[in-house]
Amino acid sequence: MAEKKTNYFTELDQVDVTKHIEKKGRFSYLSWAYAVRELKKRHPGAYWEVHEYDGAPYMQTECGYFVKVSVIVNATEMTQIHPVLDHSNKPVAKPNAFQINTSIQRCLAKAIALHGLGIHLFAGEDLPPSPPLDDSQVQELIGMLKDNEKESLIGNVQHQISIGQINQGNFHKAMEHYTNS
């Protein structure tokens, strides 16, 4: 009987990254180092390119400075462009080398997410904040974890709820993610 192949995006999307989420201010991040490690464990041939512009790893526009990273997994290339931002996620008028490097690493993590690893973390980041879950939604999500013998995830999910990462805007996606993981 032929072995069933798993779509690599689905495989990476099911990796539980919740233990590796870092909080800085009101923003949640997945460390680029963790993203690279998990990607390379599953797809050792994966690689990436930091794009250059006249020999520099950034481009300057009227709107600010940007970096661009492409990640290739199984011959599929996904590219992300990311602004050079400060610690408050505000554009930097004259970035230094550290700020450019930090933006490259954030861009790398997001380009990896385009392949599935941690992509749910970015769901809704371009939208205004959603209201927190109500008590019935919290009970439903925690109950689903218990019913599916995923008690080990409850602490992480409660933390995500407490920091607003799981909220009314992404409740159904969170239910779907934790049901399928």
PDB file of C-alpha atoms in Angstrom:
ATOM      1  CA  MET A   1       0.000   0.000   0.000  1.00  0.00           C
ATOM      2  CA  ALA A   2       1.348   3.438  -0.904  1.00  0.00           C
ATOM      3  CA  GLU A   3       2.364   5.731   1.942  1.00  0.00           C
ATOM      4  CA  LYS A   4       0.099   8.762   2.289  1.00  0.00           C
ATOM      5  CA  LYS A   5       2.076  11.994   1.882  1.00  0.00           C
ATOM      6  CA  THR A   6       1.345  14.886   4.177  1.00  0.00           C
ATOM      7  CA  ASN A   7       1.243  18.378   2.757  1.00  0.00           C
ATOM      8  CA  TYR A   8       4.328  20.055   4.223  1.00  0.00           C
ATOM      9  CA  PHE A   9       2.343  23.234   5.035  1.00  0.00           C
ATOM     10  CA  THR A  10      -0.173  21.198   7.041  1.00  0.00           C
ATOM     11  CA  GLU A  11       2.691  19.394   8.783  1.00  0.00           C
ATOM     12  CA  LEU A  12       4.376  22.681   9.794  1.00  0.00           C
ATOM     13  CA  ASP A  13       1.078  24.314  10.756  1.00  0.00           C
ATOM     14  CA  GLN A  14       0.474  21.534  13.280  1.00  0.00           C
ATOM     15  CA  VAL A  15       3.736  22.164  15.177  1.00  0.00           C
ATOM     16  CA  ASP A  16       2.839  23.450  18.651  1.00  0.00           C
ATOM     17  CA  VAL A  17       4.831  26.674  18.995  1.00  0.00           C
ATOM     18  CA  THR A  18       2.970  27.995  22.037  1.00  0.00           C
ATOM     19  CA  LYS A  19       5.783  27.210  24.499  1.00  0.00           C
ATOM     20  CA  HIS A  20       8.166  29.362  22.455  1.00  0.00           C
ATOM     21  CA  ILE A  21       6.111  32.528  22.148  1.00  0.00           C
ATOM     22  CA  GLU A  22       7.883  35.564  23.540  1.00  0.00           C
ATOM     23  CA  LYS A  23       6.012  38.625  24.720  1.00  0.00           C
ATOM     24  CA  LYS A  24       7.496  42.100  24.227  1.00  0.00           C
ATOM     25  CA  GLY A  25       5.154  44.855  25.289  1.00  0.00           C
ATOM     26  CA  ARG A  26       1.777  44.094  23.744  1.00  0.00           C
ATOM     27  CA  PHE A  27       3.297  42.028  20.919  1.00  0.00           C
ATOM     28  CA  SER A  28       3.848  38.280  20.772  1.00  0.00           C
ATOM     29  CA  TYR A  29       6.748  36.818  18.828  1.00  0.00           C
ATOM     30  CA  LEU A  30       8.066  33.462  17.760  1.00  0.00           C
ATOM     31  CA  SER A  31      11.843  33.480  18.048  1.00  0.00           C
ATOM     32  CA  TRP A  32      13.554  33.269  14.672  1.00  0.00           C
ATOM     33  CA  ALA A  33      16.024  30.745  16.162  1.00  0.00           C
ATOM     34  CA  TYR A  34      13.209  28.429  17.245  1.00  0.00           C
ATOM     35  CA  ALA A  35      11.484  28.804  13.862  1.00  0.00           C
ATOM     36  CA  VAL A  36      14.704  27.922  12.020  1.00  0.00           C
ATOM     37  CA  ARG A  37      15.418  24.948  14.307  1.00  0.00           C
ATOM     38  CA  GLU A  38      11.933  23.477  13.913  1.00  0.00           C
ATOM     39  CA  LEU A  39      11.911  24.067  10.148  1.00  0.00           C
ATOM     40  CA  LYS A  40      15.348  22.483   9.640  1.00  0.00           C
ATOM     41  CA  LYS A  41      14.483  19.475  11.864  1.00  0.00           C
ATOM     42  CA  ARG A  42      11.587  18.685   9.571  1.00  0.00           C
ATOM     43  CA  HIS A  43      13.015  19.943   6.275  1.00  0.00           C
ATOM     44  CA  PRO A  44      16.829  19.909   6.409  1.00  0.00           C
ATOM     45  CA  GLY A  45      17.065  21.108   2.808  1.00  0.00           C
ATOM     46  CA  ALA A  46      15.171  24.320   3.545  1.00  0.00           C
ATOM     47  CA  TYR A  47      17.144  27.520   2.998  1.00  0.00           C
ATOM     48  CA  TRP A  48      16.643  31.274   2.833  1.00  0.00           C
ATOM     49  CA  GLU A  49      17.968  34.370   1.164  1.00  0.00           C
ATOM     50  CA  VAL A  50      18.244  37.878   2.572  1.00  0.00           C
ATOM     51  CA  HIS A  51      17.738  40.135  -0.440  1.00  0.00           C
ATOM     52  CA  GLU A  52      20.237  42.908  -1.071  1.00  0.00           C
ATOM     53  CA  TYR A  53      19.888  46.287  -2.726  1.00  0.00           C
ATOM     54  CA  ASP A  54      23.142  47.721  -4.086  1.00  0.00           C
ATOM     55  CA  GLY A  55      25.030  45.493  -1.631  1.00  0.00           C
ATOM     56  CA  ALA A  56      22.946  46.465   1.417  1.00  0.00           C
ATOM     57  CA  PRO A  57      20.464  44.105   3.154  1.00  0.00           C
ATOM     58  CA  TYR A  58      17.754  46.785   3.200  1.00  0.00           C
ATOM     59  CA  MET A  59      15.990  49.177   0.889  1.00  0.00           C
ATOM     60  CA  GLN A  60      15.078  52.780   1.598  1.00  0.00           C
ATOM     61  CA  THR A  61      11.809  54.222   0.298  1.00  0.00           C
ATOM     62  CA  GLU A  62       9.773  57.347   0.893  1.00  0.00           C
ATOM     63  CA  CYS A  63       7.848  55.322   3.487  1.00  0.00           C
ATOM     64  CA  GLY A  64      10.911  54.095   5.384  1.00  0.00           C
ATOM     65  CA  TYR A  65      13.397  51.229   5.394  1.00  0.00           C
ATOM     66  CA  PHE A  66      12.480  47.645   4.526  1.00  0.00           C
ATOM     67  CA  VAL A  67      14.129  44.227   4.484  1.00  0.00           C
ATOM     68  CA  LYS A  68      13.136  41.229   2.388  1.00  0.00           C
ATOM     69  CA  VAL A  69      13.683  37.508   3.033  1.00  0.00           C
ATOM     70  CA  SER A  70      12.743  34.490   0.931  1.00  0.00           C
ATOM     71  CA  VAL A  71      12.500  30.994   2.433  1.00  0.00           C
ATOM     72  CA  ILE A  72      12.536  27.932   0.195  1.00  0.00           C
ATOM     73  CA  VAL A  73      11.036  24.629   1.391  1.00  0.00           C
ATOM     74  CA  ASN A  74      10.540  21.690  -0.974  1.00  0.00           C
ATOM     75  CA  ALA A  75      11.226  23.970  -3.953  1.00  0.00           C
ATOM     76  CA  THR A  76       8.451  26.359  -2.855  1.00  0.00           C
ATOM     77  CA  GLU A  77       9.624  29.918  -2.299  1.00  0.00           C
ATOM     78  CA  MET A  78       7.776  32.279   0.033  1.00  0.00           C
ATOM     79  CA  THR A  79       8.914  35.899   0.393  1.00  0.00           C
ATOM     80  CA  GLN A  80       8.226  38.383   3.151  1.00  0.00           C
ATOM     81  CA  ILE A  81       8.948  42.117   3.251  1.00  0.00           C
ATOM     82  CA  HIS A  82       9.244  43.715   6.670  1.00  0.00           C
ATOM     83  CA  PRO A  83       9.724  47.339   7.748  1.00  0.00           C
ATOM     84  CA  VAL A  84      12.652  48.276   9.969  1.00  0.00           C
ATOM     85  CA  LEU A  85      10.961  48.991  13.299  1.00  0.00           C
ATOM     86  CA  ASP A  86      12.031  50.054  16.777  1.00  0.00           C
ATOM     87  CA  HIS A  87      11.186  48.265  20.059  1.00  0.00           C
ATOM     88  CA  SER A  88       7.675  49.793  19.951  1.00  0.00           C
ATOM     89  CA  ASN A  89       7.063  48.571  16.386  1.00  0.00           C
ATOM     90  CA  LYS A  90       7.338  52.094  14.994  1.00  0.00           C
ATOM     91  CA  PRO A  91       9.280  52.778  11.757  1.00  0.00           C
ATOM     92  CA  VAL A  92      12.874  53.897  12.270  1.00  0.00           C
ATOM     93  CA  ALA A  93      13.895  57.052  10.375  1.00  0.00           C
ATOM     94  CA  LYS A  94      17.636  56.235  10.413  1.00  0.00           C
ATOM     95  CA  PRO A  95      18.127  52.593  11.426  1.00  0.00           C
ATOM     96  CA  ASN A  96      21.366  51.259  12.854  1.00  0.00           C
ATOM     97  CA  ALA A  97      22.855  47.826  12.096  1.00  0.00           C
ATOM     98  CA  PHE A  98      21.155  46.221  15.106  1.00  0.00           C
ATOM     99  CA  GLN A  99      17.701  47.465  14.060  1.00  0.00           C
ATOM    100  CA  ILE A 100      18.238  46.236  10.502  1.00  0.00           C
ATOM    101  CA  ASN A 101      19.427  42.836  11.731  1.00  0.00           C
ATOM    102  CA  THR A 102      16.478  42.536  14.114  1.00  0.00           C
ATOM    103  CA  SER A 103      14.079  43.290  11.262  1.00  0.00           C
ATOM    104  CA  ILE A 104      15.784  40.687   9.069  1.00  0.00           C
ATOM    105  CA  GLN A 105      15.307  38.050  11.791  1.00  0.00           C
ATOM    106  CA  ARG A 106      11.618  39.033  12.252  1.00  0.00           C
ATOM    107  CA  CYS A 107      11.206  38.884   8.478  1.00  0.00           C
ATOM    108  CA  LEU A 108      12.810  35.420   8.440  1.00  0.00           C
ATOM    109  CA  ALA A 109      10.399  34.169  11.131  1.00  0.00           C
ATOM    110  CA  LYS A 110       7.442  35.543   9.161  1.00  0.00           C
ATOM    111  CA  ALA A 111       8.698  34.031   5.885  1.00  0.00           C
ATOM    112  CA  ILE A 112       8.967  30.668   7.659  1.00  0.00           C
ATOM    113  CA  ALA A 113       5.404  31.187   8.927  1.00  0.00           C
ATOM    114  CA  LEU A 114       4.252  31.545   5.316  1.00  0.00           C
ATOM    115  CA  HIS A 115       5.237  27.867   5.014  1.00  0.00           C
ATOM    116  CA  GLY A 116       2.978  27.030   7.997  1.00  0.00           C
ATOM    117  CA  LEU A 117       5.206  27.059  11.090  1.00  0.00           C
ATOM    118  CA  GLY A 118       3.530  29.432  13.541  1.00  0.00           C
ATOM    119  CA  ILE A 119       1.370  31.116  10.926  1.00  0.00           C
ATOM    120  CA  HIS A 120      -1.610  31.190  13.292  1.00  0.00           C
ATOM    121  CA  LEU A 121       0.341  33.655  15.482  1.00  0.00           C
ATOM    122  CA  PHE A 122       0.051  36.266  12.762  1.00  0.00           C
ATOM    123  CA  ALA A 123      -3.668  35.769  12.106  1.00  0.00           C
ATOM    124  CA  GLY A 124      -5.362  39.103  12.566  1.00  0.00           C
ATOM    125  CA  GLU A 125      -2.214  41.130  13.301  1.00  0.00           C
ATOM    126  CA  ASP A 126      -3.290  43.580  10.632  1.00  0.00           C
ATOM    127  CA  LEU A 127      -6.666  44.125  12.296  1.00  0.00           C
ATOM    128  CA  PRO A 128      -7.632  46.183  15.345  1.00  0.00           C
ATOM    129  CA  PRO A 129      -7.557  44.240  18.636  1.00  0.00           C
ATOM    130  CA  SER A 130     -10.524  41.952  19.250  1.00  0.00           C
ATOM    131  CA  PRO A 131     -12.386  41.721  22.549  1.00  0.00           C
ATOM    132  CA  PRO A 132     -11.280  39.017  24.987  1.00  0.00           C
ATOM    133  CA  LEU A 133     -13.046  35.673  25.120  1.00  0.00           C
ATOM    134  CA  ASP A 134     -16.140  35.495  27.278  1.00  0.00           C
ATOM    135  CA  ASP A 135     -16.431  32.844  30.011  1.00  0.00           C
ATOM    136  CA  SER A 136     -18.419  30.437  27.834  1.00  0.00           C
ATOM    137  CA  GLN A 137     -15.772  30.554  25.075  1.00  0.00           C
ATOM    138  CA  VAL A 138     -12.981  29.919  27.606  1.00  0.00           C
ATOM    139  CA  GLN A 139     -14.910  26.950  28.986  1.00  0.00           C
ATOM    140  CA  GLU A 140     -15.570  25.624  25.478  1.00  0.00           C
ATOM    141  CA  LEU A 141     -11.897  25.837  24.457  1.00  0.00           C
ATOM    142  CA  ILE A 142     -10.569  24.303  27.697  1.00  0.00           C
ATOM    143  CA  GLY A 143     -13.298  21.651  27.593  1.00  0.00           C
ATOM    144  CA  MET A 144     -12.344  20.736  24.026  1.00  0.00           C
ATOM    145  CA  LEU A 145      -8.706  20.293  25.114  1.00  0.00           C
ATOM    146  CA  LYS A 146      -9.764  18.020  27.976  1.00  0.00           C
ATOM    147  CA  ASP A 147     -12.137  16.043  25.735  1.00  0.00           C
ATOM    148  CA  ASN A 148      -9.343  15.497  23.197  1.00  0.00           C
ATOM    149  CA  GLU A 149      -6.821  14.452  25.863  1.00  0.00           C
ATOM    150  CA  LYS A 150      -4.711  17.601  25.347  1.00  0.00           C
ATOM    151  CA  GLU A 151      -4.485  18.636  29.002  1.00  0.00           C
ATOM    152  CA  SER A 152      -0.783  19.404  28.537  1.00  0.00           C
ATOM    153  CA  LEU A 153      -1.762  22.408  26.372  1.00  0.00           C
ATOM    154  CA  ILE A 154      -4.200  23.953  28.848  1.00  0.00           C
ATOM    155  CA  GLY A 155      -1.605  26.131  30.651  1.00  0.00           C
ATOM    156  CA  ASN A 156      -0.303  27.527  27.358  1.00  0.00           C
ATOM    157  CA  VAL A 157      -3.815  28.179  26.052  1.00  0.00           C
ATOM    158  CA  GLN A 158      -4.814  29.922  29.300  1.00  0.00           C
ATOM    159  CA  HIS A 159      -1.720  32.123  28.949  1.00  0.00           C
ATOM    160  CA  GLN A 160      -2.621  32.941  25.331  1.00  0.00           C
ATOM    161  CA  ILE A 161      -6.129  33.888  26.478  1.00  0.00           C
ATOM    162  CA  SER A 162      -4.781  36.055  29.334  1.00  0.00           C
ATOM    163  CA  ILE A 163      -2.541  38.098  27.004  1.00  0.00           C
ATOM    164  CA  GLY A 164      -5.256  38.463  24.381  1.00  0.00           C
ATOM    165  CA  GLN A 165      -3.524  36.293  21.803  1.00  0.00           C
ATOM    166  CA  ILE A 166      -6.602  34.084  21.677  1.00  0.00           C
ATOM    167  CA  ASN A 167      -9.592  36.404  21.554  1.00  0.00           C
ATOM    168  CA  GLN A 168     -13.066  36.673  20.038  1.00  0.00           C
ATOM    169  CA  GLY A 169     -11.593  37.532  16.637  1.00  0.00           C
ATOM    170  CA  ASN A 170      -9.673  34.268  16.339  1.00  0.00           C
ATOM    171  CA  PHE A 171     -11.607  31.985  18.699  1.00  0.00           C
ATOM    172  CA  HIS A 172     -12.901  29.698  15.933  1.00  0.00           C
ATOM    173  CA  LYS A 173      -9.453  29.453  14.329  1.00  0.00           C
ATOM    174  CA  ALA A 174      -7.944  28.597  17.735  1.00  0.00           C
ATOM    175  CA  MET A 175     -10.573  25.889  18.235  1.00  0.00           C
ATOM    176  CA  GLU A 176      -9.797  24.507  14.770  1.00  0.00           C
ATOM    177  CA  HIS A 177      -6.032  24.656  15.360  1.00  0.00           C
ATOM    178  CA  TYR A 178      -6.129  22.871  18.709  1.00  0.00           C
ATOM    179  CA  THR A 179      -8.650  20.326  17.448  1.00  0.00           C
ATOM    180  CA  ASN A 180      -6.347  19.405  14.537  1.00  0.00           C
ATOM    181  CA  SER A 181      -2.978  19.581  16.329  1.00  0.00           C
TER     182      SER A 181
END
